[in-house]
């Protein structure tokens, strides 16, 4: 079916919630040896994906949509450096990606635009019949999460949620240990996004990190759009790096599900102080008058159908070394990633921590055992190689994504639920079931096979 016809047909289909199992689009189509991929939003994250993809011989990046001439220039340089043909660029305004989806002959698309564009782009790309990978964020509303699920169910197009931390080496070694029962029965888990982003949220418009105290149109990279969320919103705005691995440990949407959420936020001081104390800022700088709504430390607690508790941390505005703060605690041991600390009863010396790395040789996840050498040099300690590899392999097979639309909706929903809970002083929120009951018998997919 031609793409335009597909688009019209799928748009005409009633947007009702299907109770049928998730469609496996063109399940019996053969695995392709090479696919065409477009990237929507080729800022610094999109460029990292492109850089990994242009090195492969099983995919071609044929089209890119971006609205910023400087990002287009940087993106072109990646192709030139690798001696690869330039893709077609769609740089004619924020909706030019729709022309790209209509005109280009594509198999898949990666979305790495600012948060507000993820859902419209993912919906349009699924309606165009493409295999969709979308970068991480938090949703704006629960409706938006349902829209992703319903579009997938109506079109049969797959959505792969590109949560790279699920592929981190220690995260996967611990997953391997969890699946082998090393921690016993799991009871409590933690994770989060604890990353000092003050020098990302402000810059001088010329360099991405550290220079200046501007945000919005005068700035560059994420300071252009991300900082506005800290001005207007209060809640866990970036939950998926923490919740993704945690959800895999306790099989959320596959025999388990989140049932309740409560969230509280501290007061906001960090971003204001950064502007006031920065050499290019000061108390008289216009941005020193901005009132930031986002609490510097947002803490969210979730309960599950199977009786575990989960705590998520959001901490991006204060001086601190990076740590996602993972904790996996069961009846036989625990892992805490802050000091790379692990303890297994009967194996570790009583009451003593061991280094997580001690367990890599024996418990590295099979994917890391097989492909660690191919990941050398890839972003975020190599995990980005595993993510892009999984995306390309799954897209070539048009297979159900290992992190699928139900995971995306569930993890993204934490943000609006958290915002609502914070606004109500920590009131308990009921967690939607985006699988409509299918969580009870959906099978575990993530990293069970080739990806
Ligand atoms: N998984 C990770 O480790 C990781 C790391 C960094 C960023 N991210 C995520 O990736 C996404 C992009 O972040 P980034 O750091 O690359 O930001 P960025 O600002 O560097 O890039 C965003 C790009 O999107 C472009 N853009 C904006 N509106 C557009 C539109 N309507 N059509 C086409 N292009 C548009 C911008 O011009 C810019 O080049 C965000 O969701 C971010 O949270 C994920």
Coordinates of C-alpha atoms and ligand atoms in Angstrom, one line a residue:
X1 CA 0.0 0.0 0.0
X2 CA 1.4 3.4 -0.9
X3 CA 2.2 5.5 2.2
X4 CA -0.3 8.3 1.5
X5 CA -3.1 5.7 1.0
X6 CA -2.0 4.0 4.3
X7 CA -2.1 7.4 6.0
X8 CA -5.6 8.1 4.7
X9 CA -6.9 4.6 5.6
X10 CA -5.5 4.6 9.1
X11 CA -6.8 8.1 9.7
X12 CA -10.2 7.1 8.6
X13 CA -10.2 4.1 11.0
X14 CA -12.1 4.7 14.2
X15 CA -9.8 5.7 17.0
X16 CA -11.4 3.3 19.4
X17 CA -9.4 1.2 21.9
X18 CA -8.9 -2.3 20.6
X19 CA -9.2 -5.1 23.0
X20 CA -7.4 -7.5 20.7
X21 CA -3.8 -8.4 21.4
X22 CA -1.2 -5.9 20.1
X23 CA -0.9 -6.3 16.3
X24 CA 2.3 -7.7 15.1
X25 CA 2.6 -5.7 11.9
X26 CA 3.2 -7.8 8.8
X27 CA 4.3 -10.7 11.1
X28 CA 5.3 -13.0 8.2
X29 CA 7.2 -10.5 6.1
X30 CA 10.9 -11.6 5.7
X31 CA 13.6 -9.9 7.6
X32 CA 15.1 -7.1 5.5
X33 CA 18.9 -7.0 5.0
X34 CA 19.0 -3.3 4.7
X35 CA 16.5 -0.5 5.7
X36 CA 16.0 3.2 5.1
X37 CA 15.8 5.3 8.3
X38 CA 14.9 8.9 8.8
X39 CA 15.7 11.0 11.9
X40 CA 13.3 13.7 13.1
X41 CA 15.3 16.2 15.2
X42 CA 19.1 15.9 14.6
X43 CA 20.4 17.8 17.6
X44 CA 23.1 16.4 19.8
X45 CA 21.2 13.2 20.6
X46 CA 20.0 12.6 17.0
X47 CA 23.6 13.1 15.8
X48 CA 24.8 10.5 18.2
X49 CA 22.2 8.0 16.8
X50 CA 23.2 9.0 13.2
X51 CA 26.9 8.6 13.9
X52 CA 26.2 5.0 15.1
X53 CA 23.9 4.2 12.1
X54 CA 26.2 5.6 9.3
X55 CA 28.8 3.1 10.5
X56 CA 26.5 0.1 9.8
X57 CA 26.0 -1.5 6.4
X58 CA 22.4 -2.7 7.2
X59 CA 20.8 0.7 7.3
X60 CA 20.9 4.0 5.4
X61 CA 19.9 7.3 6.9
X62 CA 18.1 8.8 3.9
X63 CA 16.2 11.7 5.3
X64 CA 16.5 14.2 8.2
X65 CA 14.1 16.8 9.6
X66 CA 15.6 19.6 11.7
X67 CA 14.8 23.3 12.0
X68 CA 18.1 24.6 13.2
X69 CA 20.7 25.5 10.5
X70 CA 23.6 24.9 12.9
X71 CA 22.4 21.4 13.8
X72 CA 21.9 20.7 10.1
X73 CA 25.5 21.8 9.5
X74 CA 26.8 19.6 12.3
X75 CA 24.7 16.6 11.0
X76 CA 26.1 17.0 7.4
X77 CA 29.6 16.8 8.8
X78 CA 28.9 13.3 10.2
X79 CA 28.1 12.0 6.7
X80 CA 31.0 13.8 5.2
X81 CA 33.4 12.4 7.8
X82 CA 32.3 8.9 7.0
X83 CA 32.2 9.5 3.2
X84 CA 28.5 8.6 3.1
X85 CA 26.0 10.3 0.7
X86 CA 24.1 13.1 2.3
X87 CA 20.5 12.5 3.2
X88 CA 17.6 14.7 2.1
X89 CA 17.1 17.5 4.7
X90 CA 13.7 18.8 5.6
X91 CA 14.4 22.1 7.3
X92 CA 11.4 24.2 6.3
X93 CA 9.8 24.8 9.7
X94 CA 8.5 22.6 12.6
X95 CA 6.0 20.7 10.5
X96 CA 8.2 19.9 7.6
X97 CA 8.7 16.4 9.1
X98 CA 5.2 15.7 7.7
X99 CA 6.5 16.3 4.2
X100 CA 9.4 14.0 4.9
X101 CA 7.0 11.2 6.0
X102 CA 4.9 11.6 2.9
X103 CA 7.6 11.9 0.3
X104 CA 10.4 9.6 1.5
X105 CA 10.7 5.8 0.9
X106 CA 11.3 4.7 4.4
X107 CA 11.2 1.6 6.7
X108 CA 11.8 3.3 10.0
X109 CA 12.1 6.6 11.8
X110 CA 14.0 7.8 14.9
X111 CA 12.5 10.7 16.8
X112 CA 15.1 12.8 18.8
X113 CA 13.3 16.2 18.9
X114 CA 12.3 18.2 22.0
X115 CA 9.8 16.5 24.2
X116 CA 6.7 18.4 22.9
X117 CA 7.2 16.9 19.4
X118 CA 7.6 13.2 20.4
X119 CA 4.0 12.2 20.4
X120 CA 2.8 14.1 17.3
X121 CA 5.8 12.8 15.4
X122 CA 5.4 9.2 16.6
X123 CA 1.7 9.2 15.8
X124 CA 2.3 10.6 12.3
X125 CA 5.1 8.1 11.7
X126 CA 3.0 5.1 12.9
X127 CA 0.2 6.3 10.7
X128 CA 2.6 6.3 7.8
X129 CA 3.3 2.6 8.4
X130 CA 6.8 3.1 9.7
X131 CA 8.8 1.3 12.5
X132 CA 9.1 4.1 15.1
X133 CA 11.9 4.7 17.6
X134 CA 11.3 7.5 20.0
X135 CA 13.7 9.2 22.4
X136 CA 12.9 9.4 26.2
X137 CA 11.0 12.1 28.1
X138 CA 8.0 12.3 30.3
X139 CA 4.5 12.8 28.9
X140 CA 2.4 16.0 29.3
X141 CA -0.9 14.1 29.9
X142 CA -2.3 10.6 30.3
X143 CA -4.3 11.2 27.1
X144 CA -1.1 11.5 25.2
X145 CA 0.0 8.1 26.5
X146 CA -3.3 6.6 25.4
X147 CA -2.9 8.2 22.0
X148 CA 0.4 6.3 21.4
X149 CA -1.2 3.0 22.4
X150 CA -4.3 3.6 20.3
X151 CA -2.4 4.6 17.3
X152 CA -0.2 1.5 17.5
X153 CA -3.3 -0.7 18.0
X154 CA -5.1 0.9 15.0
X155 CA -2.2 0.9 12.6
X156 CA -0.1 -2.2 13.7
X157 CA 3.0 0.0 13.4
X158 CA 5.5 -0.8 16.2
X159 CA 6.9 1.8 18.6
X160 CA 10.3 1.1 20.2
X161 CA 10.9 3.3 23.2
X162 CA 14.6 4.2 23.0
X163 CA 15.5 3.9 26.7
X164 CA 19.2 3.3 26.5
X165 CA 19.9 2.8 30.3
X166 CA 18.1 -0.5 30.0
X167 CA 21.2 -1.6 28.0
X168 CA 23.9 -0.3 30.5
X169 CA 26.4 -3.0 31.3
X170 CA 25.9 -3.1 35.1
X171 CA 22.1 -2.7 34.7
X172 CA 22.1 -5.7 32.4
X173 CA 24.4 -7.8 34.5
X174 CA 22.1 -7.2 37.5
X175 CA 19.1 -8.1 35.3
X176 CA 20.9 -11.4 34.5
X177 CA 21.4 -11.9 38.2
X178 CA 17.8 -11.1 39.0
X179 CA 16.6 -13.6 36.4
X180 CA 18.9 -16.2 38.0
X181 CA 17.3 -15.5 41.4
X182 CA 20.6 -14.2 43.0
X183 CA 18.7 -11.4 44.9
X184 CA 15.9 -13.8 46.0
X185 CA 12.4 -12.3 45.7
X186 CA 12.5 -8.6 45.0
X187 CA 10.8 -6.2 47.4
X188 CA 12.1 -2.7 46.9
X189 CA 13.7 -0.9 44.0
X190 CA 15.0 2.6 43.3
X191 CA 16.3 4.6 40.3
X192 CA 16.1 8.0 39.0
X193 CA 17.6 10.9 37.0
X194 CA 20.2 12.5 39.2
X195 CA 22.4 14.6 36.9
X196 CA 23.5 18.2 37.5
X197 CA 22.1 19.8 34.3
X198 CA 22.6 23.4 35.4
X199 CA 25.2 23.9 32.6
X200 CA 22.9 22.2 30.1
X201 CA 19.9 24.3 31.1
X202 CA 21.9 27.5 30.5
X203 CA 24.4 28.6 27.9
X204 CA 25.4 31.5 25.7
X205 CA 23.9 30.2 22.5
X206 CA 27.3 29.4 21.0
X207 CA 28.4 26.4 22.9
X208 CA 26.2 23.7 24.4
X209 CA 27.7 23.4 27.9
X210 CA 28.8 25.8 30.5
X211 CA 28.9 29.2 28.8
X212 CA 26.4 31.8 29.9
X213 CA 23.1 31.9 31.6
X214 CA 20.6 32.2 28.7
X215 CA 17.8 29.9 27.9
X216 CA 15.1 29.9 25.2
X217 CA 15.6 31.3 21.7
X218 CA 19.0 33.0 22.6
X219 CA 20.5 29.6 23.7
X220 CA 21.7 26.4 22.0
X221 CA 20.8 22.7 22.3
X222 CA 18.6 21.7 25.3
X223 CA 18.7 25.2 26.9
X224 CA 16.6 26.3 24.0
X225 CA 13.6 24.2 25.1
X226 CA 14.3 22.1 28.1
X227 CA 14.7 24.9 30.7
X228 CA 11.2 26.2 30.1
X229 CA 9.9 22.9 31.6
X230 CA 11.7 23.9 34.8
X231 CA 10.0 27.3 34.8
X232 CA 6.5 26.0 34.3
X233 CA 6.3 22.4 35.7
X234 CA 6.8 20.6 39.0
X235 CA 7.1 16.9 39.1
X236 CA 9.4 14.1 37.9
X237 CA 10.0 15.4 34.4
X238 CA 12.4 12.7 33.3
X239 CA 11.4 9.4 34.8
X240 CA 12.4 6.8 32.2
X241 CA 16.2 6.3 32.8
X242 CA 15.3 5.3 36.3
X243 CA 12.0 3.4 35.8
X244 CA 13.1 1.6 32.6
X245 CA 15.6 -0.8 34.2
X246 CA 13.4 -1.1 37.4
X247 CA 10.4 -2.1 35.2
X248 CA 12.5 -4.8 33.6
X249 CA 13.6 -6.2 36.9
X250 CA 10.1 -6.6 38.2
X251 CA 8.4 -7.4 34.8
X252 CA 6.1 -4.4 34.6
X253 CA 3.4 -5.0 32.0
X254 CA 4.4 -8.7 31.9
X255 CA 2.9 -10.3 34.9
X256 CA 3.1 -7.2 37.1
X257 CA 2.0 -3.6 36.8
X258 CA 2.2 -0.2 38.6
X259 CA -1.0 0.5 40.6
X260 CA -0.4 3.7 42.6
X261 CA 1.9 6.7 42.6
X262 CA 2.6 9.5 45.0
X263 CA 5.1 12.3 44.5
X264 CA 6.5 15.3 46.5
X265 CA 8.8 18.1 45.6
X266 CA 11.3 20.2 47.6
X267 CA 11.5 23.9 47.1
X268 CA 13.4 25.3 44.1
X269 CA 16.7 27.1 44.7
X270 CA 19.4 25.6 42.4
X271 CA 18.7 27.2 39.0
X272 CA 18.2 30.7 40.5
X273 CA 21.5 30.5 42.5
X274 CA 23.3 29.3 39.4
X275 CA 22.2 32.4 37.5
X276 CA 23.0 34.7 40.4
X277 CA 26.5 33.2 41.0
X278 CA 27.6 32.7 37.3
X279 CA 30.3 35.1 36.1
X280 CA 28.1 36.0 33.1
X281 CA 25.0 36.3 35.3
X282 CA 24.6 38.1 38.6
X283 CA 21.7 39.4 40.7
X284 CA 20.9 42.0 38.0
X285 CA 20.7 39.6 35.1
X286 CA 17.1 39.3 33.7
X287 CA 17.1 35.5 34.3
X288 CA 17.8 36.1 38.0
X289 CA 14.1 37.2 38.2
X290 CA 12.7 34.0 36.7
X291 CA 10.8 32.0 39.2
X292 CA 11.5 28.3 38.6
X293 CA 8.6 26.0 39.5
X294 CA 10.5 22.7 39.4
X295 CA 11.4 21.5 42.9
X296 CA 15.2 20.7 43.1
X297 CA 14.5 17.3 44.5
X298 CA 11.3 15.4 43.4
X299 CA 10.7 12.1 45.0
X300 CA 8.1 9.6 43.7
X301 CA 6.9 6.4 45.2
X302 CA 5.1 3.6 43.2
X303 CA 3.3 0.5 44.3
X304 CA 2.9 -2.6 42.2
X305 CA 0.4 -5.4 41.8
X306 CA 2.9 -7.9 43.0
X307 CA 3.8 -6.0 46.2
X308 CA 7.1 -4.3 45.5
X309 CA 7.7 -0.6 46.3
X310 CA 9.7 1.7 43.9
X311 CA 11.2 5.1 44.6
X312 CA 12.2 7.4 41.8
X313 CA 14.5 10.4 42.2
X314 CA 14.6 13.5 40.0
X315 CA 17.5 15.8 40.9
X316 CA 18.9 18.0 38.1
X317 CA 19.4 21.5 39.5
X318 CA 21.9 21.1 42.3
X319 CA 25.7 20.4 42.5
X320 CA 26.1 16.7 42.5
X321 CA 28.1 13.9 40.7
X322 CA 26.1 11.9 38.2
X323 CA 24.3 8.8 39.5
X324 CA 21.0 7.2 38.6
X325 CA 20.8 5.9 42.1
X326 CA 19.7 2.3 41.4
X327 CA 18.8 0.0 44.2
X328 CA 17.5 -3.6 43.7
X329 CA 16.7 -5.2 47.0
X330 CA 15.4 -8.8 47.5
X331 CA 15.2 -11.4 50.2
X332 CA 18.8 -12.6 49.4
X333 CA 20.8 -9.4 48.6
X334 CA 20.9 -6.0 47.1
X335 CA 22.6 -3.8 44.5
X336 CA 23.1 0.0 44.9
X337 CA 24.8 1.7 42.1
X338 CA 25.9 4.9 43.9
X339 CA 29.1 3.2 45.1
X340 CA 28.8 0.3 42.6
X341 CA 28.0 -1.8 45.7
X342 CA 26.5 -5.3 45.8
X343 CA 25.9 -7.8 48.5
X344 CA 24.6 -11.4 48.2
X345 CA 23.9 -13.3 51.3
X346 CA 26.1 -16.4 51.6
X347 CA 28.4 -15.2 48.8
X348 CA 29.6 -11.8 50.0
X349 CA 31.3 -11.4 53.4
X350 CA 28.6 -10.8 56.0
X351 CA 27.6 -7.1 56.3
X352 CA 30.2 -6.1 53.6
X353 CA 29.8 -4.5 50.2
X354 CA 31.5 -5.9 47.1
X355 CA 32.2 -4.0 43.8
X356 CA 29.5 -4.7 41.1
X357 CA 32.4 -5.1 38.6
X358 CA 33.5 -8.3 40.4
X359 CA 30.4 -10.0 39.1
X360 CA 30.8 -8.9 35.4
X361 CA 33.0 -11.8 34.4
X362 CA 30.5 -14.4 35.6
X363 CA 27.2 -12.5 35.2
X364 CA 27.6 -10.1 32.3
X365 CA 24.4 -10.3 30.3
X366 CA 24.8 -12.6 27.2
X367 CA 24.3 -9.6 25.0
X368 CA 27.3 -7.8 26.6
X369 CA 29.3 -11.1 26.5
X370 CA 28.6 -11.3 22.7
X371 CA 28.9 -7.7 21.6
X372 CA 31.0 -5.7 24.1
X373 CA 33.8 -5.2 21.6
X374 CA 31.4 -3.6 19.1
X375 CA 30.2 -1.2 21.7
X376 CA 33.7 0.3 22.5
X377 CA 33.5 4.1 22.0
X378 CA 29.7 4.3 21.7
X379 CA 27.9 6.9 23.8
X380 CA 27.2 6.5 27.6
X381 CA 29.7 3.7 28.2
X382 CA 28.7 1.7 25.2
X383 CA 25.0 1.3 26.0
X384 CA 24.0 3.5 23.0
X385 CA 25.5 0.9 20.7
X386 CA 23.2 -1.8 22.1
X387 CA 20.2 0.5 21.9
X388 CA 20.8 1.4 18.2
X389 CA 21.7 -2.2 17.3
X390 CA 18.4 -3.4 18.9
X391 CA 16.4 -0.8 17.1
X392 CA 17.9 -1.5 13.7
X393 CA 17.6 -5.3 14.2
X394 CA 14.0 -5.1 15.4
X395 CA 13.1 -2.7 12.6
X396 CA 14.7 -5.0 9.9
X397 CA 12.4 -7.8 11.2
X398 CA 9.4 -5.5 11.8
X399 CA 9.3 -7.3 15.1
X400 CA 7.5 -6.3 18.4
X401 CA 9.9 -4.0 20.2
X402 CA 11.6 -5.2 23.3
X403 CA 10.6 -1.9 24.9
X404 CA 7.2 -1.4 23.3
X405 CA 4.4 1.1 23.2
X406 CA 2.9 -0.2 26.4
X407 CA 6.2 0.3 28.2
X408 CA 6.5 3.7 26.7
X409 CA 3.0 4.8 27.8
X410 CA 3.5 3.4 31.3
X411 CA 6.9 5.0 31.9
X412 CA 5.9 8.3 30.3
X413 CA 2.7 8.5 32.4
X414 CA 4.8 8.9 35.5
X415 CA 5.4 12.5 34.7
X416 CA 1.7 13.8 34.5
X417 CA 0.8 11.6 37.5
X418 CA 3.8 13.0 39.5
X419 CA 2.9 16.6 38.5
X420 CA -0.7 16.0 39.7
X421 CA 0.4 14.4 42.9
X422 CA 2.8 17.2 43.7
X423 CA 0.1 19.8 43.0
X424 CA -2.2 18.0 45.4
X425 CA 0.4 17.8 48.2
X426 CA 1.4 14.2 47.5
X427 CA -2.0 12.7 47.0
X428 CA -2.1 9.0 45.8
X429 CA -2.8 8.7 42.0
X430 CA -4.3 5.6 40.5
X431 CA -2.0 4.2 37.7
X432 CA -3.7 3.5 34.4
X433 CA -3.4 0.0 32.9
X434 CA -2.4 0.8 29.3
X435 CA -2.5 -3.0 28.4
X436 CA -6.2 -3.2 29.4
X437 CA -5.6 -6.4 31.4
X438 CA -3.1 -8.0 29.1
X439 CA -0.3 -7.4 31.6
X440 CA -1.4 -10.6 33.3
X441 CA -0.2 -12.8 30.5
X442 CA 2.2 -10.8 28.3
X443 CA 5.6 -12.5 28.0
X444 CA 8.9 -11.0 29.0
X445 CA 10.7 -9.7 25.9
X446 CA 13.5 -7.5 26.9
X447 CA 17.0 -8.9 26.1
X448 CA 15.7 -12.4 26.0
X449 CA 17.1 -13.1 22.5
X450 CA 19.2 -11.1 20.0
X451 CA 18.2 -7.8 21.5
Ligands
LIG1 N1 18.7 8.7 26.1 C1 19.6 9.6 26.3 O1 20.7 9.3 26.9 C2 19.4 11.0 25.9 C3 20.5 12.0 25.9 C4 20.2 13.3 25.5 C5 19.0 13.6 25.0 N2 18.0 12.7 25.0 C6 16.6 13.0 24.5 O2 16.7 13.2 23.1 C7 15.9 14.3 22.7 C8 16.7 15.4 22.0 O3 17.6 15.9 22.9 P1 18.9 16.7 22.4 O4 19.8 16.7 23.6 O5 19.4 16.1 21.1 O6 18.4 18.1 22.2 P2 18.8 19.2 21.1 O7 18.2 20.5 21.4 O8 20.3 19.1 20.9 O9 18.2 18.6 19.8 C9 16.8 18.7 19.4 C10 16.8 19.0 17.9 O10 15.4 19.0 17.5 C11 15.3 20.0 16.5 N3 13.9 20.3 16.4 C12 13.1 21.1 17.2 N4 11.8 21.1 16.8 C13 11.8 20.4 15.6 C14 10.8 20.0 14.7 N5 9.5 20.4 14.9 N6 11.1 19.3 13.6 C15 12.4 18.8 13.5 N7 13.4 19.1 14.3 C16 13.1 19.9 15.4 C17 16.1 21.1 17.1 O11 16.5 22.1 16.1 C18 17.3 20.3 17.6 O12 18.3 20.2 16.6 C19 15.2 14.7 24.0 O13 14.0 14.0 24.1 C20 16.1 14.4 25.1 O14 15.5 14.2 26.3 C21 18.2 11.4 25.4

